[in-house]
Coordinates of C-alpha atoms in Angstrom, one line a residue:
Chain A
M22 CA 0.0 0.0 0.0
A23 CA 1.6 3.3 -1.1
K24 CA 2.0 6.0 1.4
R25 CA -0.3 8.9 0.6
P26 CA 0.7 12.6 1.2
C27 CA -2.9 13.6 1.6
P28 CA -5.9 11.3 1.9
S29 CA -8.3 13.4 -0.1
Q30 CA -6.1 13.2 -3.2
N31 CA -6.5 9.4 -3.4
P32 CA -9.4 8.3 -5.7
R33 CA -9.7 5.0 -3.8
V34 CA -11.0 6.9 -0.8
D35 CA -14.1 8.1 -2.7
N36 CA -15.7 4.7 -2.5
L37 CA -15.6 4.7 1.3
N38 CA -18.2 6.2 3.6
D39 CA -17.4 8.8 6.2
V40 CA -16.6 6.4 9.0
E41 CA -14.2 4.5 6.8
R42 CA -12.5 7.6 5.6
L43 CA -12.0 8.7 9.2
L44 CA -10.6 5.3 10.1
D45 CA -8.3 5.5 7.1
A46 CA -7.0 8.9 8.2
F47 CA -6.5 7.8 11.7
L48 CA -4.7 4.6 10.8
S49 CA -2.4 6.5 8.5
L50 CA -1.1 8.3 11.6
S51 CA 0.9 5.2 12.2
D52 CA 3.3 6.3 9.5
L53 CA 4.1 9.5 11.3
P54 CA 7.6 9.2 12.8
S55 CA 6.9 11.7 15.5
L56 CA 3.7 10.1 16.7
S57 CA 3.1 10.1 20.4
L58 CA -0.5 9.2 20.8
D59 CA -0.5 9.3 24.5
L60 CA 0.6 12.9 24.6
S61 CA -1.9 13.9 22.0
F62 CA -4.6 12.2 23.9
E63 CA -3.7 13.9 27.1
R64 CA -3.7 17.3 25.5
L65 CA -7.1 16.6 24.0
L66 CA -8.4 15.5 27.3
H67 CA -7.2 18.6 29.0
S68 CA -8.7 20.8 26.4
L69 CA -12.2 19.4 27.1
P70 CA -14.4 20.1 30.1
P71 CA -13.5 17.7 33.0
D72 CA -16.8 15.8 32.8
S73 CA -16.2 14.6 29.2
D74 CA -16.4 10.9 28.6
L75 CA -13.4 11.0 26.3
I76 CA -11.6 8.3 28.2
D77 CA -14.5 5.8 28.1
R78 CA -15.0 6.5 24.5
A79 CA -11.3 5.9 23.8
L80 CA -11.5 2.6 25.7
K81 CA -14.5 1.5 23.8
M82 CA -13.2 2.5 20.4
G83 CA -9.8 1.2 21.1
S84 CA -11.2 -2.2 22.0
L85 CA -13.5 -2.3 19.0
L86 CA -10.7 -1.5 16.7
L87 CA -8.5 -4.1 18.3
D88 CA -11.1 -6.8 18.0
A89 CA -11.7 -5.9 14.3
A90 CA -7.9 -6.0 13.6
K91 CA -7.5 -9.3 15.4
H92 CA -10.4 -10.8 13.5
S93 CA -8.8 -9.7 10.2
S94 CA -5.4 -10.8 11.3
R95 CA -6.8 -14.3 12.0
K96 CA -8.4 -14.4 8.6
R97 CA -5.1 -13.4 7.0
A98 CA -3.3 -16.1 8.9
S99 CA -5.9 -18.7 7.8
N100 CA -5.4 -17.7 4.2
H101 CA -1.7 -17.9 4.5
N102 CA -1.9 -21.3 6.1
S103 CA -4.2 -22.7 3.5
L104 CA -1.7 -21.7 0.8
A105 CA 1.5 -22.5 2.7
W106 CA 0.6 -25.9 4.0
P107 CA 1.7 -28.3 1.2
L108 CA -0.3 -31.3 2.2
P109 CA -3.9 -31.9 1.0
P110 CA -6.3 -32.6 3.9
D111 CA -6.3 -36.4 3.5
L112 CA -2.6 -36.5 3.8
T113 CA -2.7 -34.3 6.8
I114 CA -5.3 -36.6 8.4
K115 CA -3.0 -39.5 7.6
V116 CA -0.1 -37.9 9.4
F117 CA -2.4 -37.0 12.4
S118 CA -3.6 -40.5 12.6
M119 CA -0.1 -41.6 13.5
L120 CA 0.1 -39.2 16.4
D121 CA -0.7 -40.1 20.0
T122 CA -3.7 -38.5 21.6
Q123 CA -1.8 -35.9 23.5
S124 CA 0.1 -34.7 20.4
L125 CA -3.1 -34.7 18.5
C126 CA -4.7 -32.2 20.9
Y127 CA -1.6 -30.0 20.8
A128 CA -1.7 -30.1 17.0
S129 CA -5.3 -29.1 16.9
A130 CA -4.5 -26.1 19.0
T131 CA -2.0 -24.9 16.5
C132 CA -4.1 -23.4 13.8
S133 CA -7.6 -23.8 12.3
L134 CA -6.4 -25.9 9.4
F135 CA -4.9 -28.4 11.7
S136 CA -7.8 -28.2 14.0
K137 CA -10.2 -29.1 11.2
C138 CA -8.1 -32.0 10.1
A139 CA -7.6 -33.2 13.7
K140 CA -11.4 -33.7 14.1
D141 CA -11.5 -36.4 11.5
P142 CA -12.5 -39.8 13.0
L143 CA -9.4 -41.6 11.7
C144 CA -7.2 -39.6 14.0
Y145 CA -9.0 -41.0 17.0
A146 CA -8.7 -44.7 16.2
N147 CA -6.3 -45.4 19.0
L148 CA -7.1 -43.3 22.1
D149 CA -4.7 -43.2 24.9
L150 CA -6.2 -41.1 27.6
T151 CA -4.1 -42.4 30.5
T152 CA -2.5 -39.8 32.7
L153 CA -0.2 -39.7 35.7
V154 CA -2.7 -38.1 38.0
P155 CA -6.5 -37.9 37.6
K156 CA -7.2 -35.3 35.0
V157 CA -9.3 -36.6 32.2
N158 CA -13.0 -36.6 33.0
N159 CA -16.1 -38.1 31.5
A160 CA -16.8 -35.2 29.2
V161 CA -13.4 -35.5 27.6
V162 CA -13.8 -39.3 27.1
A163 CA -17.2 -38.8 25.6
T164 CA -16.0 -36.2 23.2
M165 CA -13.1 -38.3 22.0
I166 CA -15.2 -41.4 21.6
Q167 CA -17.8 -39.5 19.7
R168 CA -15.2 -38.1 17.4
A169 CA -13.8 -41.6 16.8
G170 CA -17.2 -43.0 15.9
K171 CA -16.9 -46.2 13.9
A172 CA -13.1 -45.7 13.6
L173 CA -12.4 -46.5 17.3
R174 CA -10.1 -49.5 17.6
S175 CA -8.4 -49.2 20.9
L176 CA -9.0 -47.3 24.1
K177 CA -6.8 -46.8 27.1
L178 CA -8.2 -45.0 30.1
G179 CA -7.3 -44.3 33.6
V180 CA -4.5 -43.3 36.0
V181 CA -1.1 -44.9 35.5
P182 CA 1.3 -43.6 38.0
G183 CA 4.9 -43.5 36.8
A184 CA 5.3 -45.6 33.7
T185 CA 3.5 -43.8 30.9
T186 CA 4.9 -42.5 27.7
L187 CA 3.7 -39.0 28.6
G188 CA 6.7 -38.7 30.9
S189 CA 9.0 -38.3 28.0
C190 CA 7.2 -35.3 26.6
P191 CA 8.3 -31.8 27.5
P192 CA 6.2 -30.3 30.3
F193 CA 3.4 -28.2 29.1
V194 CA 4.1 -24.5 29.5
C195 CA 1.3 -22.6 31.0
T196 CA 1.4 -19.0 29.8
I197 CA -0.2 -16.7 32.3
R198 CA 0.6 -13.6 30.4
H199 CA -2.9 -13.3 29.0
S200 CA -4.5 -15.7 31.4
I201 CA -5.2 -17.9 28.4
V202 CA -4.3 -21.5 28.2
E203 CA -2.7 -22.5 25.0
V204 CA -4.0 -26.0 25.0
S205 CA -7.3 -27.6 26.0
N206 CA -8.7 -27.2 29.4
F207 CA -7.1 -30.3 30.6
S208 CA -3.4 -30.3 30.5
W209 CA -1.4 -33.4 30.5
N210 CA 1.5 -32.6 32.6
D211 CA 0.4 -29.6 34.6
K212 CA 0.2 -30.2 38.3
R213 CA -2.6 -27.8 39.0
S214 CA -6.0 -28.9 37.9
R215 CA -7.3 -26.4 35.4
Q216 CA -10.8 -27.5 35.6
G217 CA -11.8 -25.6 38.6
R218 CA -15.0 -27.0 40.0
E219 CA -15.3 -29.6 37.3
S220 CA -14.5 -33.1 38.3
S221 CA -11.4 -34.5 37.0
I222 CA -12.4 -38.0 38.1
L223 CA -13.7 -40.7 35.9
T224 CA -17.0 -42.0 37.2
R225 CA -18.7 -45.3 36.4
C226 CA -20.5 -43.7 33.5
C227 CA -17.3 -42.9 31.7
L228 CA -17.6 -45.8 29.2
S229 CA -21.2 -45.2 28.4
P230 CA -20.4 -43.4 25.2
L231 CA -19.3 -46.7 23.8
S232 CA -22.9 -47.8 23.8
G233 CA -24.1 -44.5 22.4
D234 CA -24.9 -43.7 18.8
G235 CA -26.3 -47.1 18.2
G236 CA -23.3 -48.8 19.7
A237 CA -21.2 -47.7 16.7
P238 CA -18.1 -46.7 18.7
G239 CA -17.9 -49.9 20.7
A240 CA -18.7 -52.2 17.8
L241 CA -15.3 -52.4 16.3
L242 CA -13.3 -51.8 19.4
R243 CA -10.4 -54.3 19.7
K244 CA -8.5 -53.2 22.7
L245 CA -9.7 -51.8 26.0
H246 CA -7.3 -51.1 28.9
L247 CA -8.6 -49.6 32.1
Y248 CA -6.3 -48.5 34.8
N249 CA -7.3 -47.7 38.4
I250 CA -10.7 -46.3 37.6
E251 CA -11.9 -46.3 41.2
R252 CA -15.4 -45.4 40.6
M253 CA -16.0 -48.1 38.1
D254 CA -18.5 -50.8 39.2
N255 CA -19.4 -54.2 37.7
A256 CA -22.7 -53.1 36.4
S257 CA -21.4 -50.3 34.2
L258 CA -18.4 -52.3 33.2
S259 CA -20.6 -55.1 31.9
V260 CA -22.8 -52.7 30.0
A261 CA -19.7 -51.3 28.4
L262 CA -18.3 -54.7 27.6
S263 CA -21.5 -55.8 26.0
A264 CA -21.3 -52.9 23.7
C265 CA -17.9 -54.2 22.4
P266 CA -18.4 -57.5 20.6
S267 CA -15.1 -57.4 18.7
L268 CA -13.0 -57.0 21.8
L269 CA -9.7 -59.0 21.6
D270 CA -7.5 -57.4 24.2
L271 CA -9.0 -56.5 27.6
E272 CA -6.9 -55.3 30.5
I273 CA -8.3 -54.0 33.7
V274 CA -6.1 -52.9 36.5
G275 CA -7.2 -51.8 40.0
L276 CA -10.9 -52.3 40.0
Chain B
M28 CA 27.2 -39.4 -15.0
S29 CA 23.9 -38.8 -16.7
E30 CA 21.8 -41.6 -18.2
I31 CA 22.7 -40.6 -21.7
D32 CA 26.4 -40.8 -21.0
M33 CA 25.9 -44.3 -19.6
A34 CA 24.1 -45.3 -22.7
V35 CA 26.9 -44.0 -24.9
I36 CA 29.7 -45.8 -23.0
K37 CA 27.9 -49.1 -22.7
P38 CA 25.6 -49.3 -25.6
E39 CA 25.0 -53.0 -25.0
M40 CA 23.4 -52.1 -21.7
M41 CA 21.1 -49.5 -23.1
K42 CA 17.9 -49.6 -21.2
P43 CA 14.6 -48.2 -22.4
Y44 CA 14.0 -44.6 -21.3
I45 CA 10.9 -42.7 -20.9
W46 CA 10.3 -39.0 -20.9
L47 CA 8.8 -37.1 -18.0
E48 CA 7.6 -33.6 -17.8
T49 CA 7.6 -31.9 -14.5
S50 CA 5.5 -29.0 -13.2
D51 CA 7.8 -26.3 -14.4
G52 CA 7.7 -27.6 -18.0
S53 CA 11.1 -29.2 -18.2
I54 CA 11.4 -32.6 -19.7
Q55 CA 13.9 -35.2 -18.8
Q56 CA 14.7 -38.8 -19.6
V57 CA 14.5 -41.4 -17.0
E58 CA 15.3 -45.2 -17.1
Q59 CA 12.0 -46.9 -17.6
E60 CA 12.4 -49.6 -14.9
I61 CA 13.1 -47.0 -12.3
A62 CA 10.2 -44.8 -13.3
M63 CA 7.9 -47.8 -13.4
Y64 CA 8.2 -48.1 -9.7
C65 CA 5.8 -45.3 -9.4
P66 CA 2.3 -46.6 -10.0
L67 CA 1.1 -43.5 -11.7
I68 CA 3.9 -43.5 -14.3
C69 CA 3.4 -47.2 -14.8
Q70 CA -0.2 -46.6 -15.5
E71 CA 0.6 -43.9 -18.0
I72 CA 3.0 -46.1 -19.9
I73 CA 1.0 -49.2 -20.0
Q74 CA -2.5 -47.9 -20.4
K75 CA -1.9 -44.8 -22.5
G76 CA 1.4 -45.6 -24.1
M77 CA 2.8 -42.3 -23.2
G78 CA 6.4 -41.3 -22.5
S79 CA 8.2 -43.1 -25.4
S80 CA 9.4 -39.9 -26.9
K81 CA 10.0 -36.3 -26.0
N82 CA 6.8 -35.2 -27.7
C83 CA 4.5 -37.4 -25.7
A84 CA 6.3 -37.0 -22.4
I85 CA 4.3 -38.0 -19.4
C86 CA 3.0 -35.0 -17.7
L87 CA 3.5 -35.4 -14.0
P88 CA 1.1 -33.9 -11.5
Q89 CA 1.6 -30.4 -10.5
R90 CA 2.8 -31.3 -7.0
V91 CA 6.0 -32.9 -8.5
S92 CA 8.7 -30.3 -8.9
P93 CA 12.0 -31.3 -10.5
A94 CA 13.7 -31.4 -7.1
M95 CA 11.1 -33.7 -5.7
L96 CA 11.2 -35.8 -8.8
S97 CA 14.9 -36.4 -8.4
L98 CA 14.4 -37.4 -4.8
I99 CA 11.7 -39.7 -5.7
L100 CA 13.8 -41.3 -8.4
D101 CA 16.6 -41.8 -6.0
Y102 CA 14.2 -43.6 -3.8
C103 CA 12.9 -45.7 -6.6
R104 CA 16.4 -46.4 -7.9
F105 CA 17.3 -47.9 -4.6
H106 CA 14.2 -49.9 -3.8
Q107 CA 13.4 -51.3 -7.2
V108 CA 16.5 -53.5 -7.0
P109 CA 15.0 -56.8 -5.7
G110 CA 18.1 -58.1 -4.1
R111 CA 18.3 -55.8 -1.1
S112 CA 17.7 -57.0 2.5
N113 CA 15.1 -55.4 4.7
K114 CA 17.8 -54.1 7.0
E115 CA 19.4 -52.3 4.1
R116 CA 16.2 -50.8 2.9
K117 CA 15.3 -49.6 6.4
S118 CA 18.7 -47.9 7.0
Y119 CA 18.4 -46.3 3.6
D120 CA 15.0 -45.0 4.4
E121 CA 16.2 -43.5 7.7
K122 CA 18.9 -41.6 6.0
F123 CA 16.7 -40.7 3.1
I124 CA 14.1 -38.8 5.2
R125 CA 16.7 -36.7 6.9
M126 CA 15.9 -33.4 5.3
E127 CA 14.4 -30.0 6.0
T128 CA 10.9 -30.2 7.2
K129 CA 9.4 -28.2 4.3
R130 CA 11.1 -30.4 1.8
L131 CA 9.7 -33.4 3.7
C132 CA 6.2 -32.0 3.4
E133 CA 6.6 -31.4 -0.3
L134 CA 8.0 -34.9 -0.8
T135 CA 5.0 -36.4 0.9
S136 CA 2.7 -34.5 -1.3
A137 CA 4.7 -35.4 -4.4
A138 CA 4.8 -39.1 -3.5
D139 CA 1.1 -39.1 -2.9
S140 CA 0.4 -37.6 -6.3
L141 CA 2.5 -40.3 -7.9
Q142 CA 0.7 -42.9 -5.8
L143 CA 3.9 -44.2 -4.4
K144 CA 2.5 -45.6 -1.2
P145 CA 5.6 -46.9 0.6
L146 CA 7.2 -43.4 0.3
V147 CA 4.0 -41.7 1.4
D148 CA 3.9 -43.9 4.5
L149 CA 7.6 -43.3 5.2
T150 CA 7.3 -39.5 4.9
S151 CA 4.0 -39.3 6.8
R152 CA 5.5 -41.2 9.7
A153 CA 8.5 -38.9 9.6
L154 CA 6.3 -35.9 9.8
A155 CA 4.3 -37.5 12.6
R156 CA 7.5 -38.0 14.5
I157 CA 8.3 -34.3 14.1
I158 CA 5.0 -33.2 15.4
E159 CA 4.9 -35.7 18.3
G160 CA 5.6 -34.3 21.8
K161 CA 5.7 -30.7 20.7
S162 CA 3.7 -27.8 22.1
P163 CA 1.4 -25.9 19.8
E164 CA 3.8 -23.0 19.7
E165 CA 6.7 -25.2 18.7
I166 CA 4.6 -26.9 16.0
R167 CA 3.7 -23.4 14.6
E168 CA 7.3 -22.5 14.5
I169 CA 8.4 -25.6 12.7
F170 CA 5.9 -25.3 10.0
H171 CA 5.7 -21.5 9.9
L172 CA 2.0 -21.4 10.4
P173 CA 0.7 -18.3 12.1
D174 CA -1.9 -18.7 14.7
D175 CA -5.4 -18.1 13.6
L176 CA -7.5 -19.5 16.4
T177 CA -9.4 -17.3 18.9
E178 CA -8.5 -17.8 22.5
E179 CA -11.8 -19.5 23.0
E180 CA -11.1 -22.0 20.3
K181 CA -7.8 -22.8 21.8
L182 CA -9.3 -23.3 25.2
E183 CA -11.8 -25.8 24.0
P184 CA -10.3 -27.9 21.2
L185 CA -12.2 -30.8 22.5
K186 CA -15.6 -29.1 21.9
N187 CA -17.7 -30.7 19.3
T188 CA -18.3 -28.2 16.6
T189 CA -20.9 -29.0 14.1
D190 CA -21.7 -27.5 10.7
D191 CA -25.3 -27.8 11.4
P192 CA -26.9 -24.6 9.9
R193 CA -29.2 -24.4 12.9
I194 CA -26.3 -24.2 15.3
R195 CA -24.7 -21.6 13.2
L196 CA -27.9 -19.6 13.2
L197 CA -28.1 -19.9 16.9
N198 CA -24.6 -18.7 17.3
R199 CA -25.3 -15.7 15.2
L200 CA -28.4 -14.8 17.2
Y201 CA -26.5 -15.5 20.3
A202 CA -23.9 -13.0 19.3
K203 CA -26.5 -10.4 18.4
K204 CA -28.2 -10.8 21.7
R205 CA -24.9 -10.5 23.5
K206 CA -24.3 -7.2 21.9
E207 CA -27.7 -5.9 22.9
L208 CA -27.2 -7.1 26.5
R209 CA -23.9 -5.4 26.6
E210 CA -25.4 -2.1 25.8
R211 CA -28.2 -2.6 28.3
E212 CA -25.9 -3.6 31.1
R213 CA -23.7 -0.7 30.7
L214 CA -26.6 1.4 31.9
K215 CA -27.6 -0.5 34.9
N216 CA -25.9 -2.7 37.5
V217 CA -26.2 -6.4 37.7
E218 CA -28.0 -7.7 40.7
A219 CA -26.9 -10.9 42.4
E220 CA -30.4 -12.1 43.2
E221 CA -31.5 -12.0 39.6
E222 CA -29.0 -14.6 38.6
H223 CA -30.3 -17.1 41.0
A224 CA -34.0 -17.0 40.0
D225 CA -33.0 -18.1 36.6
E226 CA -30.6 -20.8 37.6
R227 CA -33.1 -23.6 37.6
S228 CA -34.7 -22.9 34.3
V229 CA -31.3 -22.7 32.7
D230 CA -30.3 -26.2 33.9
D231 CA -33.5 -27.5 32.3
L232 CA -32.7 -25.8 29.0
L233 CA -29.2 -27.0 29.1
S234 CA -30.3 -30.6 29.3
F235 CA -32.6 -29.9 26.4
I236 CA -29.8 -28.5 24.3
N237 CA -27.1 -30.9 25.1
G238 CA -29.5 -33.7 24.4
N239 CA -27.9 -36.0 26.9
G240 CA -29.4 -37.1 30.1
D241 CA -26.2 -36.8 32.1
P242 CA -26.6 -34.0 34.5
K243 CA -23.0 -34.2 35.5
G244 CA -22.1 -33.4 31.9
I245 CA -24.4 -30.5 32.0
K246 CA -23.1 -29.1 35.2
A247 CA -19.6 -29.7 34.0
S248 CA -20.1 -27.6 30.8
K249 CA -22.0 -24.9 32.6
N250 CA -19.6 -24.6 35.4
K251 CA -16.8 -24.7 32.9
K252 CA -18.0 -21.4 31.5
K253 CA -18.4 -19.9 34.9
N254 CA -15.2 -21.1 36.3
R255 CA -12.9 -20.6 33.3
R256 CA -12.8 -17.0 34.4
K257 CA -11.9 -17.7 37.9
K258 CA -9.6 -20.6 37.6
E259 CA -6.4 -18.7 37.2
Q260 CA -7.0 -16.6 40.3
Q261 CA -8.7 -18.9 42.7
Q262 CA -6.8 -22.0 42.0
K263 CA -4.3 -21.5 44.8
N264 CA -6.7 -20.0 47.3
S265 CA -9.8 -22.1 46.8
S266 CA -8.7 -25.5 45.8
P267 CA -9.9 -27.0 49.0
K268 CA -13.2 -25.1 48.5
E269 CA -13.5 -26.3 45.0
A270 CA -12.9 -29.9 46.0
S271 CA -15.7 -29.8 48.5
E272 CA -18.0 -28.3 45.9
V273 CA -17.0 -30.9 43.4
N274 CA -18.0 -33.6 45.9
K275 CA -21.3 -31.8 46.5
K276 CA -22.2 -31.8 42.9
E277 CA -21.2 -35.5 42.4
V278 CA -23.6 -36.4 45.3
N279 CA -26.5 -34.4 44.0
G280 CA -25.9 -35.6 40.5
Q281 CA -29.5 -36.6 39.6
N282 CA -31.2 -33.6 41.2
I283 CA -31.1 -30.6 39.0
R284 CA -33.0 -28.3 41.2
H285 CA -31.1 -28.3 44.5
Q286 CA -29.8 -25.9 47.0
S287 CA -26.2 -26.3 46.6
V288 CA -26.1 -24.9 43.0
E289 CA -27.8 -21.9 44.3
A290 CA -25.5 -21.6 47.2
D291 CA -22.6 -22.0 44.9
G292 CA -24.2 -19.5 42.6
I293 CA -24.3 -16.9 45.4
A294 CA -20.8 -17.7 46.5
E295 CA -19.6 -17.5 42.9
T296 CA -21.3 -14.2 42.0
S297 CA -20.2 -12.5 45.2
N298 CA -16.7 -13.6 44.5
S299 CA -16.9 -12.5 41.0
H300 CA -18.1 -9.1 42.0
T301 CA -15.3 -8.5 44.5
E302 CA -12.8 -9.7 42.0
D303 CA -14.3 -7.9 39.0
L304 CA -11.7 -5.2 39.0
F305 CA -9.0 -7.7 39.3
A306 CA -10.6 -9.8 36.7
Q307 CA -11.0 -7.0 34.2
K308 CA -7.4 -6.7 33.7
E309 CA -6.4 -10.3 33.4
F310 CA -9.4 -12.0 31.9
D311 CA -9.2 -10.5 28.5
D312 CA -11.1 -13.3 26.9
G313 CA -9.7 -12.5 23.5
D314 CA -12.7 -11.2 21.6
D315 CA -15.0 -10.7 24.6
G316 CA -13.7 -8.3 27.1
I317 CA -17.1 -8.7 28.8
D318 CA -16.9 -8.7 32.5
P319 CA -17.6 -12.1 34.2
A320 CA -20.9 -11.3 35.9
L321 CA -22.3 -9.8 32.8
K322 CA -21.1 -12.8 30.8
E323 CA -23.2 -15.1 33.0
K324 CA -26.2 -13.2 32.1
I325 CA -25.4 -13.2 28.5
D326 CA -24.8 -16.9 28.6
R327 CA -28.1 -17.5 30.1
W328 CA -29.8 -15.4 27.5
G329 CA -28.0 -17.4 24.9
Y330 CA -29.2 -20.7 26.4
I331 CA -32.8 -19.5 26.6
L332 CA -32.6 -18.3 23.1
S333 CA -31.0 -21.4 21.8
A334 CA -33.5 -23.6 23.6
S335 CA -36.5 -21.8 22.2
L336 CA -35.0 -22.0 18.7
V337 CA -34.2 -25.7 19.1
M338 CA -37.8 -26.2 20.1
L339 CA -38.9 -24.3 17.1
F340 CA -36.9 -26.3 14.7
Q341 CA -37.8 -29.6 16.2
E342 CA -41.5 -28.8 15.8
K343 CA -40.9 -28.6 12.1

């Protein structure tokens, strides 16, 4: 975009309405080398009567502008990604299907392109939701199983103290700077429970999604490993097992 | 030494060549038996009889650049020899895929377009190994993909998003209602009592919307919204408090209308008020910037709205 000496000389500006022209003029201030917006704002504030709502208006407009810019920035990033990423969706899904569940979640938090591909059922064929301390709850299990649908082949669930593969992964970095968590609301290695009042305990209903959706998820399940799910009882376990006619490998620890 | 030189030096060993044209228009000669290792090229030669001369060179898919083609041909040249042991092949593969990540992606794409499945599997697995165990920020850096998710989307990658047009309509109306409420709330204060009166009906509606009979699931998602705002601050202070409340909810699982939710609601909102100022600064929920107490009201409006629309659609 070429720098303009004076906005009114630019024929492009004629197509815009008044608000847009003002916005254009305001934003072209960013080219000024001697710009100090805070000083100008203070001077303006002092020139007005003390009861003026200039500050509130500035806060409001500032936040509106920021939101608009962020939205457009995200759109621009999406466009860039769709052009820059060399793999077609089916190949991306193929790569993701080779990832373990934790890495899959991290990948889906990367960008919207990955996020879309990561929702494909093929990626959820082998679910490993074991953790070192209780963190995964029923809702998470349900979501994952639902996403897997007919593609679900193996499910590992529960608390496995010590010997899990997750120990080899780098600790999840919690960025407090914006109070926003980078990854899902359950973090795999973080010591503090991020779920607040939400239970991070698996209850006996945790396997009920296997029977859901006409039994589709459980129908082709081959492998089921349950570790130390304290709340599991025989009744719900038998319901779950009856939903899995193709089960070949069953392991239950700590019932 | 190029193929042509070889043919000149040892004419008795001249092998049939075929002509391939890559995405940039350049045409090159390749030994037929090597090129035949790629199913696509094989198909073109056998079924369409292409590639025998420069004029009818086989046009390779657009994803195959000259650099990629040479890599693929190296791979084919090694593997098409039948007398190699598995160990040899494996160690060749390991060395072969050691390259820059971008090239690896392009190679996967090119191999896929030529339908060379073993190479596709090999490169996909290599890419998966690169992605494994990395945080989102690291993954973004490796593949040079700028972040285009909202903070909300990042927080809930496990949420089931649907492309259902009804849901999209609901979301749009929800957003509109949110804006209206925002304006209205700026004029008057939020009263704590108001929030409780509605608590019960919201739970009912939630069960309607979520469509599952699991009240724990409902409370979990509802409280998730409420508590997301507080979690950063109150974690250290109130984890014992939260634990007891969690237990309370587990016990009262089946009963939607019960006192403890209200009691919690009172506690929550009074907390949220005192910490509003504190919260304003830190809980910049990306796009929202709505203060927490207000957000609860908005959420409720959204649920009521959604529920009524769901009912409307279901009647049809």
